[in-house]
PDB file of C-alpha atoms in Angstrom:
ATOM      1  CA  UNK A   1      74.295 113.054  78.537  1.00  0.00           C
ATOM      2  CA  UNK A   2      76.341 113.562  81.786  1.00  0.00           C
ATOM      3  CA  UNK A   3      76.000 109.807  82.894  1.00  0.00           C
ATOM      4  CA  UNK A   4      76.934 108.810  78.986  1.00  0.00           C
ATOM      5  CA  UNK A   5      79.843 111.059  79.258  1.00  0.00           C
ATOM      6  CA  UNK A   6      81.755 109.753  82.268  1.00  0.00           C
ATOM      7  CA  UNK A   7      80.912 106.352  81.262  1.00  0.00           C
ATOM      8  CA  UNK A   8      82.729 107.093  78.342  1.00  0.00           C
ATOM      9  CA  UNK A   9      85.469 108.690  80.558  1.00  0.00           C
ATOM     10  CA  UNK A  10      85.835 105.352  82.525  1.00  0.00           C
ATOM     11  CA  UNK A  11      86.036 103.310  79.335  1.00  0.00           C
ATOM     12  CA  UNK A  12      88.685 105.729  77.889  1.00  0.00           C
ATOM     13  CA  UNK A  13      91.356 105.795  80.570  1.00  0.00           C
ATOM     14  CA  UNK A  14      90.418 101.699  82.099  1.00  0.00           C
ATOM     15  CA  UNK A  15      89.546 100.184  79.111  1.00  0.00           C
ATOM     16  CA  UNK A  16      86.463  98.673  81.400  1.00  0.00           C
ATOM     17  CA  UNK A  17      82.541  98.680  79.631  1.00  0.00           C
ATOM     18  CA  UNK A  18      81.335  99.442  83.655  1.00  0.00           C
ATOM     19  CA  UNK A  19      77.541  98.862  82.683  1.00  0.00           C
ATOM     20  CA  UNK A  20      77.674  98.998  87.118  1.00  0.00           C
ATOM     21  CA  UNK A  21      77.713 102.961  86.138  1.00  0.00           C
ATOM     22  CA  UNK A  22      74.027 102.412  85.439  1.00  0.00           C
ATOM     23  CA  UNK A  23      73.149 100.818  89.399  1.00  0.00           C
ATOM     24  CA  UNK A  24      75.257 103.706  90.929  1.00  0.00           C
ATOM     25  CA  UNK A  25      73.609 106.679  89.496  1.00  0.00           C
ATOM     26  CA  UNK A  26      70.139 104.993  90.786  1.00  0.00           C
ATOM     27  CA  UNK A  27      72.130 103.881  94.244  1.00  0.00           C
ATOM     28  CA  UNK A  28      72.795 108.477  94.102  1.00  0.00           C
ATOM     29  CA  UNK A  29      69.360 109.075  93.634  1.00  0.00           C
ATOM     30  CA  UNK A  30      68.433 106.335  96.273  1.00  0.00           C
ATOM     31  CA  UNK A  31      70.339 107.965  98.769  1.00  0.00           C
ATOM     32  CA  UNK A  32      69.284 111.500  98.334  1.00  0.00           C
ATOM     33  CA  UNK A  33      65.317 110.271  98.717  1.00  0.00           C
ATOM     34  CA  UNK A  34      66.455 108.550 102.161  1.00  0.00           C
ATOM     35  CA  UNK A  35      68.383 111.922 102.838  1.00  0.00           C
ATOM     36  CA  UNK A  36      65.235 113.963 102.386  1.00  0.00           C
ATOM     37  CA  UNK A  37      62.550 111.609 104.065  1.00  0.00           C
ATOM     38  CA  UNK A  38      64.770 111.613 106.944  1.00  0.00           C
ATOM     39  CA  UNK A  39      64.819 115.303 107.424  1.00  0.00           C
ATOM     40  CA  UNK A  40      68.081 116.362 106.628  1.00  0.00           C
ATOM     41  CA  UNK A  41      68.629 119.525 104.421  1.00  0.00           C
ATOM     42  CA  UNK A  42      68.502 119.249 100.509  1.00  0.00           C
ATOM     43  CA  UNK A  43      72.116 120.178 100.769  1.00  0.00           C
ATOM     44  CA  UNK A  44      73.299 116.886 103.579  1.00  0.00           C
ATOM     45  CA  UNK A  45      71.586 114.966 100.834  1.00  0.00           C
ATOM     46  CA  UNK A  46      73.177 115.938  97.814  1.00  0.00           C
ATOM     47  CA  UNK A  47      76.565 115.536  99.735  1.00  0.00           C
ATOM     48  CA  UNK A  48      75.461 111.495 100.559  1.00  0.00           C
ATOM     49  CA  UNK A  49      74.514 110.878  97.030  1.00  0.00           C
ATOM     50  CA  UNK A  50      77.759 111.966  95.417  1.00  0.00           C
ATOM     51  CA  UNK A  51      79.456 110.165  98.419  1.00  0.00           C
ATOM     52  CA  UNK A  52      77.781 107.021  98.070  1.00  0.00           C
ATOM     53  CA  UNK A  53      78.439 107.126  93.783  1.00  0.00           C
ATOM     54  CA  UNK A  54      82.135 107.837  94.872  1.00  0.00           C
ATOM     55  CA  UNK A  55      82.429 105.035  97.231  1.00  0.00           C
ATOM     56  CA  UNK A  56      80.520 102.705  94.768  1.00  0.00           C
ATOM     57  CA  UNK A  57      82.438 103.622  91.769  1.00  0.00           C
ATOM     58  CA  UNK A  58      86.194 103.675  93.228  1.00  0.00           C
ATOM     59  CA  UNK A  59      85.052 100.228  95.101  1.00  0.00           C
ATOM     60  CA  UNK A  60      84.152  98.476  92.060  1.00  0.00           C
ATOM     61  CA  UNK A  61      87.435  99.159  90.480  1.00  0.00           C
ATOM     62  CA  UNK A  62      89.536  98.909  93.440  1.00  0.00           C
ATOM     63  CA  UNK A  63      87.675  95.390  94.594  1.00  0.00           C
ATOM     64  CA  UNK A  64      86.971  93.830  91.593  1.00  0.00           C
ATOM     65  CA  UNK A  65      88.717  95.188  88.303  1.00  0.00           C
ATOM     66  CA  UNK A  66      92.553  96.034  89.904  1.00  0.00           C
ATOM     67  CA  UNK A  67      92.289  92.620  91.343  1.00  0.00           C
ATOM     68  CA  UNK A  68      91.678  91.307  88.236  1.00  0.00           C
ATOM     69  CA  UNK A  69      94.994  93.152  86.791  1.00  0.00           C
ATOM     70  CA  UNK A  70      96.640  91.759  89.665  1.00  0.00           C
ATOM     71  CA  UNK A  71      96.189  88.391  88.909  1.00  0.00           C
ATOM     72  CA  UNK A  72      96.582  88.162  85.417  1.00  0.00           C
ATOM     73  CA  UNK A  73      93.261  87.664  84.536  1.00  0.00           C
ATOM     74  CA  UNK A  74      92.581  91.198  83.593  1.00  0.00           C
ATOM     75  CA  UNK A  75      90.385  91.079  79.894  1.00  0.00           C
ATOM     76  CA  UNK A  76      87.997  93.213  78.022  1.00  0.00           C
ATOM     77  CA  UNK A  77      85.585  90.126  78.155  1.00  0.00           C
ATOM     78  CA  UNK A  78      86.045  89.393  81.752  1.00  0.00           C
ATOM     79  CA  UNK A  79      85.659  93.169  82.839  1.00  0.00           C
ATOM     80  CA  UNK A  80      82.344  93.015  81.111  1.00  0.00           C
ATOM     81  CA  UNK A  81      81.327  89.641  82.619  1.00  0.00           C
ATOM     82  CA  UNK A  82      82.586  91.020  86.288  1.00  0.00           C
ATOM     83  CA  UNK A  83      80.677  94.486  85.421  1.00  0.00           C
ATOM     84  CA  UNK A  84      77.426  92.789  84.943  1.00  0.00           C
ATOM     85  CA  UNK A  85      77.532  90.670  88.047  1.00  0.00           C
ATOM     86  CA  UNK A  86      78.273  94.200  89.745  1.00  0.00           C
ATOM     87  CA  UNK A  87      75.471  95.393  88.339  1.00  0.00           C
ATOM     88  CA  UNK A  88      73.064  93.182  89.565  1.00  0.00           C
ATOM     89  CA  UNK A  89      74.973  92.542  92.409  1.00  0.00           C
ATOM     90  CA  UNK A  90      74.189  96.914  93.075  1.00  0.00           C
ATOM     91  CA  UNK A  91      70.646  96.150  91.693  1.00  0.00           C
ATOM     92  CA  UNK A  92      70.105  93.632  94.491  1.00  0.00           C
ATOM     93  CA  UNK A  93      71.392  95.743  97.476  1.00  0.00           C
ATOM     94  CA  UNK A  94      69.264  98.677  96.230  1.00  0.00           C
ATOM     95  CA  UNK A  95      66.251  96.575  95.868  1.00  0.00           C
ATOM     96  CA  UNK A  96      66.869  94.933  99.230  1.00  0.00           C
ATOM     97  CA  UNK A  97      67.378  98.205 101.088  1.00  0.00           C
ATOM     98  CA  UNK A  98      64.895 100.443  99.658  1.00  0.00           C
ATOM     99  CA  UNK A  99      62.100  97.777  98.657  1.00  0.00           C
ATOM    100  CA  UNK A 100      60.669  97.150  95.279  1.00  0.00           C
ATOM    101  CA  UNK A 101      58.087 100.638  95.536  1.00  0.00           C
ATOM    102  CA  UNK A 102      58.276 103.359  92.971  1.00  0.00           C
ATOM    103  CA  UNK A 103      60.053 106.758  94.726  1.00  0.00           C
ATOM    104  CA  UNK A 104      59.693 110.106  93.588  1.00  0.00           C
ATOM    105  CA  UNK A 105      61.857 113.122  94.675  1.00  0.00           C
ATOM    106  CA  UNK A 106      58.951 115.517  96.419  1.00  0.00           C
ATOM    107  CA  UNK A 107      60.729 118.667  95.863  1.00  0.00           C
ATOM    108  CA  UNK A 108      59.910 118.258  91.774  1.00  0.00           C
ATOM    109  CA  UNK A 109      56.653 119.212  92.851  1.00  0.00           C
ATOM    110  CA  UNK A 110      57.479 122.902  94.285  1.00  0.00           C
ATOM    111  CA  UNK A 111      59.329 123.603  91.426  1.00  0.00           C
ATOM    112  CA  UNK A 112      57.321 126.515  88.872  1.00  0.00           C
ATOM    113  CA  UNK A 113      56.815 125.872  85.122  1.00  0.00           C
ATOM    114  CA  UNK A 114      55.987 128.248  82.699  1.00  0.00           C
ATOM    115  CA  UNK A 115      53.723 128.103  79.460  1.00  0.00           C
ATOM    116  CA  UNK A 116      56.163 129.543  76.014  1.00  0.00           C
ATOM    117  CA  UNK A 117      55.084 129.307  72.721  1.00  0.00           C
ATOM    118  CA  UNK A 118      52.240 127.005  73.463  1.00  0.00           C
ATOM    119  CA  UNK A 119      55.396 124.867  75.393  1.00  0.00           C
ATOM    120  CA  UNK A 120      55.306 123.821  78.911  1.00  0.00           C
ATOM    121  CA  UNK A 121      58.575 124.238  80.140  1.00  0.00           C
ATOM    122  CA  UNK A 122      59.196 123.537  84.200  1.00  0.00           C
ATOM    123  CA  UNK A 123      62.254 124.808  86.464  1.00  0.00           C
ATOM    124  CA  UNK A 124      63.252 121.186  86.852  1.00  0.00           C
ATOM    125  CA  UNK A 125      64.565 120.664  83.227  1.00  0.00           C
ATOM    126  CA  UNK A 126      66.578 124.253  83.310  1.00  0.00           C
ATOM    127  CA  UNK A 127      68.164 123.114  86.018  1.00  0.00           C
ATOM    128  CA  UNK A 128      68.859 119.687  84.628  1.00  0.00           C
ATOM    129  CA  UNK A 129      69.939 121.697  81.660  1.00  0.00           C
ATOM    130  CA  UNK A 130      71.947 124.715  83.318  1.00  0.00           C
ATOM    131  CA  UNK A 131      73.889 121.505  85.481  1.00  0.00           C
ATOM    132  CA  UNK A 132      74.588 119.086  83.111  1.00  0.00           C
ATOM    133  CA  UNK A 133      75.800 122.136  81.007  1.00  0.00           C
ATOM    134  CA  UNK A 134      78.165 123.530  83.546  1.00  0.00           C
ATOM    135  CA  UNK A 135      79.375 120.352  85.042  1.00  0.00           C
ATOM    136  CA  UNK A 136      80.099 118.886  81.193  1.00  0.00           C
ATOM    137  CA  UNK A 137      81.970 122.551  80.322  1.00  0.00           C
ATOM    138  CA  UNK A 138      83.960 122.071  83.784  1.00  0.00           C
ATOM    139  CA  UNK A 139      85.381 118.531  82.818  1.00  0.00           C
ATOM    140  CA  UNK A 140      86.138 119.351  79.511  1.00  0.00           C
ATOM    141  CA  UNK A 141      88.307 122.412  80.739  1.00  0.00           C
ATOM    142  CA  UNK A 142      89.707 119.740  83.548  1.00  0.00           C
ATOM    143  CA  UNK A 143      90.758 117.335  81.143  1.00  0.00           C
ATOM    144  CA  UNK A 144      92.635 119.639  79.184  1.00  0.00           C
ATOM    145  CA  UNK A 145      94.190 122.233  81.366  1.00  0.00           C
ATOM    146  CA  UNK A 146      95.070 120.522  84.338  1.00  0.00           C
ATOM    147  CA  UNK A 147      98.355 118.031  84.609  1.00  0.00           C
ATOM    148  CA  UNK A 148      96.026 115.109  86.155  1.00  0.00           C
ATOM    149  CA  UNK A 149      94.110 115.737  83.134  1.00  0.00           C
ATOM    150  CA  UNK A 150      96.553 115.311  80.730  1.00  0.00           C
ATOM    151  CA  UNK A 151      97.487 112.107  82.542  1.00  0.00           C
ATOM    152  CA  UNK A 152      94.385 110.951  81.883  1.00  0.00           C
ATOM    153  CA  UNK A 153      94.473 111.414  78.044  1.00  0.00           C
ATOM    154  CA  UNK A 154      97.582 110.306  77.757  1.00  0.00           C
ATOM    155  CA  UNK A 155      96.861 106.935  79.676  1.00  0.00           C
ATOM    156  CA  UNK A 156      93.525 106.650  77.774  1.00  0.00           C
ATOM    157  CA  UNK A 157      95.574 107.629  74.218  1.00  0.00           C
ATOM    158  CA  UNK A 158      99.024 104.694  75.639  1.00  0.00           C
ATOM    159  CA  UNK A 159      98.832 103.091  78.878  1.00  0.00           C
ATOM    160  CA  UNK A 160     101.989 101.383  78.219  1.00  0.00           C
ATOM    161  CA  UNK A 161     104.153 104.542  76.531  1.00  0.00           C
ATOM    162  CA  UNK A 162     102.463 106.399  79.936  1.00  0.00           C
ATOM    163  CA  UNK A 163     103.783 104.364  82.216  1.00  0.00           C
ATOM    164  CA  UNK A 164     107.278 104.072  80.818  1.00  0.00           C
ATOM    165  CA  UNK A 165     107.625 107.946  80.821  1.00  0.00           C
ATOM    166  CA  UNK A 166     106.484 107.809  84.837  1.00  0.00           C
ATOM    167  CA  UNK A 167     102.654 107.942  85.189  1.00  0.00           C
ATOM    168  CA  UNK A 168     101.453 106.138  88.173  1.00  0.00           C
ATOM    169  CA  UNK A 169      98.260 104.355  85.772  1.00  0.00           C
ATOM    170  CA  UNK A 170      96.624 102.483  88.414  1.00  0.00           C
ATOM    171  CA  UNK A 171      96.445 106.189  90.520  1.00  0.00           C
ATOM    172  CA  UNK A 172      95.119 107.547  87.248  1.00  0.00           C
ATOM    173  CA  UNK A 173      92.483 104.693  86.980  1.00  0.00           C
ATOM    174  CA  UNK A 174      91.346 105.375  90.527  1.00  0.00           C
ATOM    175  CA  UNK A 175      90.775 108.544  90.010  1.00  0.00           C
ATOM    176  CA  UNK A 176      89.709 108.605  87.111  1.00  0.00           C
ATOM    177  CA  UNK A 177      86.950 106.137  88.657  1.00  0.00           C
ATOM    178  CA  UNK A 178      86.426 108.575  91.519  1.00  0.00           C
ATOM    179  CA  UNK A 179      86.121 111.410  88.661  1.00  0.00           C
ATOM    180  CA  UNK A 180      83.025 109.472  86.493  1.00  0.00           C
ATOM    181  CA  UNK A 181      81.315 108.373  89.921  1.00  0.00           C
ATOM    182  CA  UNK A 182      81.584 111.576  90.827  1.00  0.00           C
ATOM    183  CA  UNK A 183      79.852 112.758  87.682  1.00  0.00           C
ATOM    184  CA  UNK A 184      77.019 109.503  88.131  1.00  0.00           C
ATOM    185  CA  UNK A 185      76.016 111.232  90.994  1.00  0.00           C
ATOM    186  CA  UNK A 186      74.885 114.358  89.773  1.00  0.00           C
ATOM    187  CA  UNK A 187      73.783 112.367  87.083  1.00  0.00           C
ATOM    188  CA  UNK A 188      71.631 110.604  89.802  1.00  0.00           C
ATOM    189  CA  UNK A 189      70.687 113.682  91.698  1.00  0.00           C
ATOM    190  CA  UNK A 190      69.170 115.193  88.120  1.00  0.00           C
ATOM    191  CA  UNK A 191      67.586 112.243  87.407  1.00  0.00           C
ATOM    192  CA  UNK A 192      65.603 112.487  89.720  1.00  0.00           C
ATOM    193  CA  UNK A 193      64.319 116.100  88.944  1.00  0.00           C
ATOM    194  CA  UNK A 194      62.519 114.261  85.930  1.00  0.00           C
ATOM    195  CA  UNK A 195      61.493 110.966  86.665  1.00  0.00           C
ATOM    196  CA  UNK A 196      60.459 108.676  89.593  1.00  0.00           C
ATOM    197  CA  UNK A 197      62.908 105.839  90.452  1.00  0.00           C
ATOM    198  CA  UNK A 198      62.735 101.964  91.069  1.00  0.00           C
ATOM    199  CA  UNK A 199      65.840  99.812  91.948  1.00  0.00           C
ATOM    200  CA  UNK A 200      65.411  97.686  88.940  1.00  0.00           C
ATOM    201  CA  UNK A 201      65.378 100.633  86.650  1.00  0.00           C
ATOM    202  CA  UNK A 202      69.529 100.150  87.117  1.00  0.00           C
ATOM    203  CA  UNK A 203      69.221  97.499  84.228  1.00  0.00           C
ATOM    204  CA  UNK A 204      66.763  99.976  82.105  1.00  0.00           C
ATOM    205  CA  UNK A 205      69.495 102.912  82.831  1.00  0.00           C
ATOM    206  CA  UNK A 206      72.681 100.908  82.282  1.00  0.00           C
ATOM    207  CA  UNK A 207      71.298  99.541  78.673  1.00  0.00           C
ATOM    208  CA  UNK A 208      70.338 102.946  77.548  1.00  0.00           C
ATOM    209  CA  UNK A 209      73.494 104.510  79.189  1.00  0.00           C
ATOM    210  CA  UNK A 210      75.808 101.589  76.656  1.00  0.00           C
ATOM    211  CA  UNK A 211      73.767 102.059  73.557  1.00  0.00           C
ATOM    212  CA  UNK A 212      74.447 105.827  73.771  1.00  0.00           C
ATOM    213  CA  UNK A 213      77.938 105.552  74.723  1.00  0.00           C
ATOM    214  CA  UNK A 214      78.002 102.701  71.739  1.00  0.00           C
ATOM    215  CA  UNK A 215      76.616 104.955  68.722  1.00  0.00           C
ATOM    216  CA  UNK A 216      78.618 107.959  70.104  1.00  0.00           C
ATOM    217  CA  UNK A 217      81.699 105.983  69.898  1.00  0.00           C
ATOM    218  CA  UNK A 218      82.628 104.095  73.010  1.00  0.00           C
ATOM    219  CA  UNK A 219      86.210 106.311  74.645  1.00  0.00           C
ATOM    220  CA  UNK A 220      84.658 109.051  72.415  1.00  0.00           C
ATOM    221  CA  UNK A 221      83.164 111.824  75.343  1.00  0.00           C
ATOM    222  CA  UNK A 222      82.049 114.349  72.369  1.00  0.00           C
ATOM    223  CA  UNK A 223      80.450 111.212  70.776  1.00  0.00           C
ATOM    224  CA  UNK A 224      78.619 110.258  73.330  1.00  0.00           C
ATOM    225  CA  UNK A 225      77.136 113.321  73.910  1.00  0.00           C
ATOM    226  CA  UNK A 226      75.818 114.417  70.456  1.00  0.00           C
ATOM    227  CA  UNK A 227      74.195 110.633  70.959  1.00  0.00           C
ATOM    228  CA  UNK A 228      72.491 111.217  74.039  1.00  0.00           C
ATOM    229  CA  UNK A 229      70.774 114.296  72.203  1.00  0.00           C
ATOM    230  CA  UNK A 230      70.467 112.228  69.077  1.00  0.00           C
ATOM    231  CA  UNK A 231      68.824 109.320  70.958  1.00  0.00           C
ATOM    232  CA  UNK A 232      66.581 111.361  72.532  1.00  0.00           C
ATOM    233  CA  UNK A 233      65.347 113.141  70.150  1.00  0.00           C
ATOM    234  CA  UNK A 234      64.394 110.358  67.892  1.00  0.00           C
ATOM    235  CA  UNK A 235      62.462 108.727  71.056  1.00  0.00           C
ATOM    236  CA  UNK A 236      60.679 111.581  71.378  1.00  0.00           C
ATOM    237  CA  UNK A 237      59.638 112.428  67.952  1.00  0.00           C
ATOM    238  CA  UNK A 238      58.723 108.523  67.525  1.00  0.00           C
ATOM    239  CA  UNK A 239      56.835 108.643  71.003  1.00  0.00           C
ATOM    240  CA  UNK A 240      54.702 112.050  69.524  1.00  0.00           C
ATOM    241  CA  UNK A 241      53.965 110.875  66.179  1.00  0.00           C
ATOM    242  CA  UNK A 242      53.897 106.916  66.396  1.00  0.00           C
ATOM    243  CA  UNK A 243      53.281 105.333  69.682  1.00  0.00           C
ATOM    244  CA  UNK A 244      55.426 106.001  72.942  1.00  0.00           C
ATOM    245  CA  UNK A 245      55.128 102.151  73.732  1.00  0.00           C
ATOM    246  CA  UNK A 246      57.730 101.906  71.544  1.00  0.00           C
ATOM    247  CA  UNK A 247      60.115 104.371  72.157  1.00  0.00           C
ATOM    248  CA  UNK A 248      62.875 102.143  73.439  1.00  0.00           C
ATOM    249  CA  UNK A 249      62.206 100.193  70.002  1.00  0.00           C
ATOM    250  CA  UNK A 250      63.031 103.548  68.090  1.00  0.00           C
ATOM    251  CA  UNK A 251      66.228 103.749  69.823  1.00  0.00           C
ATOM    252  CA  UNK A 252      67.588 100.570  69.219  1.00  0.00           C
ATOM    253  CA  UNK A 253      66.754 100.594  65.618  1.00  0.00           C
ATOM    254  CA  UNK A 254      68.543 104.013  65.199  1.00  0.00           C
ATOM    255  CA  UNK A 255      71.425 102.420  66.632  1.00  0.00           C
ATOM    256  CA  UNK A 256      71.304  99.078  64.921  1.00  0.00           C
ATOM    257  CA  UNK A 257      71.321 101.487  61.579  1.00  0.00           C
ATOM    258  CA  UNK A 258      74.338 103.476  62.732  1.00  0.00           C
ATOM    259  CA  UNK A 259      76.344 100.601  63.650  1.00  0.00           C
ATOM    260  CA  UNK A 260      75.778  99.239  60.071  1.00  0.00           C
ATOM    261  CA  UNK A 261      76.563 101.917  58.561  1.00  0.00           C
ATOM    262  CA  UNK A 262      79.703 102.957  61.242  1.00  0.00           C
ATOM    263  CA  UNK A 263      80.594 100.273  62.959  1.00  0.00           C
ATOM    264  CA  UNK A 264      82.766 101.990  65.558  1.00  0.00           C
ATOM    265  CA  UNK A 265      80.269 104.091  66.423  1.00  0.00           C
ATOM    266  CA  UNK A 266      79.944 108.295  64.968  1.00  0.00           C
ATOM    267  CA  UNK A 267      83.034 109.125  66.685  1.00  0.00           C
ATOM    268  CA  UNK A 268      84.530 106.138  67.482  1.00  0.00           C
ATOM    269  CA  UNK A 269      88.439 105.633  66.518  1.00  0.00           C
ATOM    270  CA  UNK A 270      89.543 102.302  64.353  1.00  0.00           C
TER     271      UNK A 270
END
């Protein structure tokens, strides 16, 4: 939900589908394993993984898309193009410095789990939970009590009315880049409480990240969180009762039904 959510953020305020979201939350997780199996406390290496999402995130926009806007060329369709060359552009770099082997987070395996109603629930998913929960809350209250906040809206709402009444847009685009990389990073950092990572899993992520954002209601941040849990859910249920081979198939014919039905997604604005 968190990684849907400041996707959805981005898109709002830069009008830019950055499906490169996807290869940064992995290139987070990435660099909290490296943190860890080099010794350095868990704390050092949650620090590097939201630096290197910040870095990533603010240098994709700053390098690629404002240089786009610069020179005219600035489109919805070129963003996209340009954000799926720096996705496997980030795919690449991960692949190339961490190798192609399957890493798991060995920490997971010290956390307790407890047996509930006949449920196995484990530490790792209440703290994924608790999180994702507080850091969601925190950016909703951001967005609409502070003045950079409101800057934000309003530039996501009117870029043009904003910036004839005095709002710097392309600082509100960085930050608002440095906000949702930010938020990719924790994303990363939980991610890795639940499953093991690959490099190439940045395609797999970035997919699932846009179809959730998509049904939610691309811009929409509410949306795209009652999706995530939507999504989810009927993965899960078709994983229990069908066959979890085809869970990804589940999710893409939920959406494909939704989109029919509301083409701008459950949330989405006309």
């Amino acid at each position: 939900g968190l990684m849907v959510v400041s996707f959805g953020l981005i898109y709002s305020v830069s009008k830019v589908l950055h499906l490169a979201h996807g290869a940064v939350v992995l290139a987070s997780a990435f660099a909290l394993i490296w943190s860890t199996k080099q010794g350095y406390p868990l704390i050092i290496g949650i620090a590097l993984a939201l630096l290197v999402a910040c870095i990533l995130g603010v240098g994709c926009n700053t390098l690629v898309y404002e240089k786009m806007r610069e020179s005219k060329t600035f489109s919805t369709t070129g963003a996209l193009i340009a954000a799926l060359a720096l996705l496997l552009f980030l795919q690449g770099a991960t692949l190339a410095l961490f190798g192609s082997s399957t890493q798991t987070f060995t920490l997971v395996d010290t956390l307790p789990s407890w047996t509930i109603a006949g449920a196995i629930v484990s530490a790792a998913e209440l703290i994924v939970i608790f999180v994702s929960a507080i850091v969601m809350t925190t950016l909703w209250l951001f967005l609409k009590k502070t003045r950079l906040g409101t800057a934000m809206r309003a530039v996501a709402d009117h870029e043009m009315v904003s910036q004839t009444i005095g709002i710097d847009i392309k600082r509100v685009r960085m930050l608002t880049f440095l906000l949702g990389s930010f938020c990719a990073g924790i994303a990363g950092v939980l991610f890795l409480l639940r499953f093991s990572i690959e490099p190439t899993q940045s395609t797999l992520v970035a997919i699932r990240m846009f179809t959730r954002a998509v049904i939610g209601g691309v811009g929409s941040l509410g949306g795209g969180l009652i999706a995530s849990f939507a999504i989810d859910s009927v993965e899960n249920i078709g994983a229990w009762y069908i066959n979890t081979t085809f869970k990804e198939v589940f999710a893409l014919g939920a959406a494909f039904i939704i989109l029919i039905i509301k083409p701008h997604g459950l949330f989405g604005r006309k």
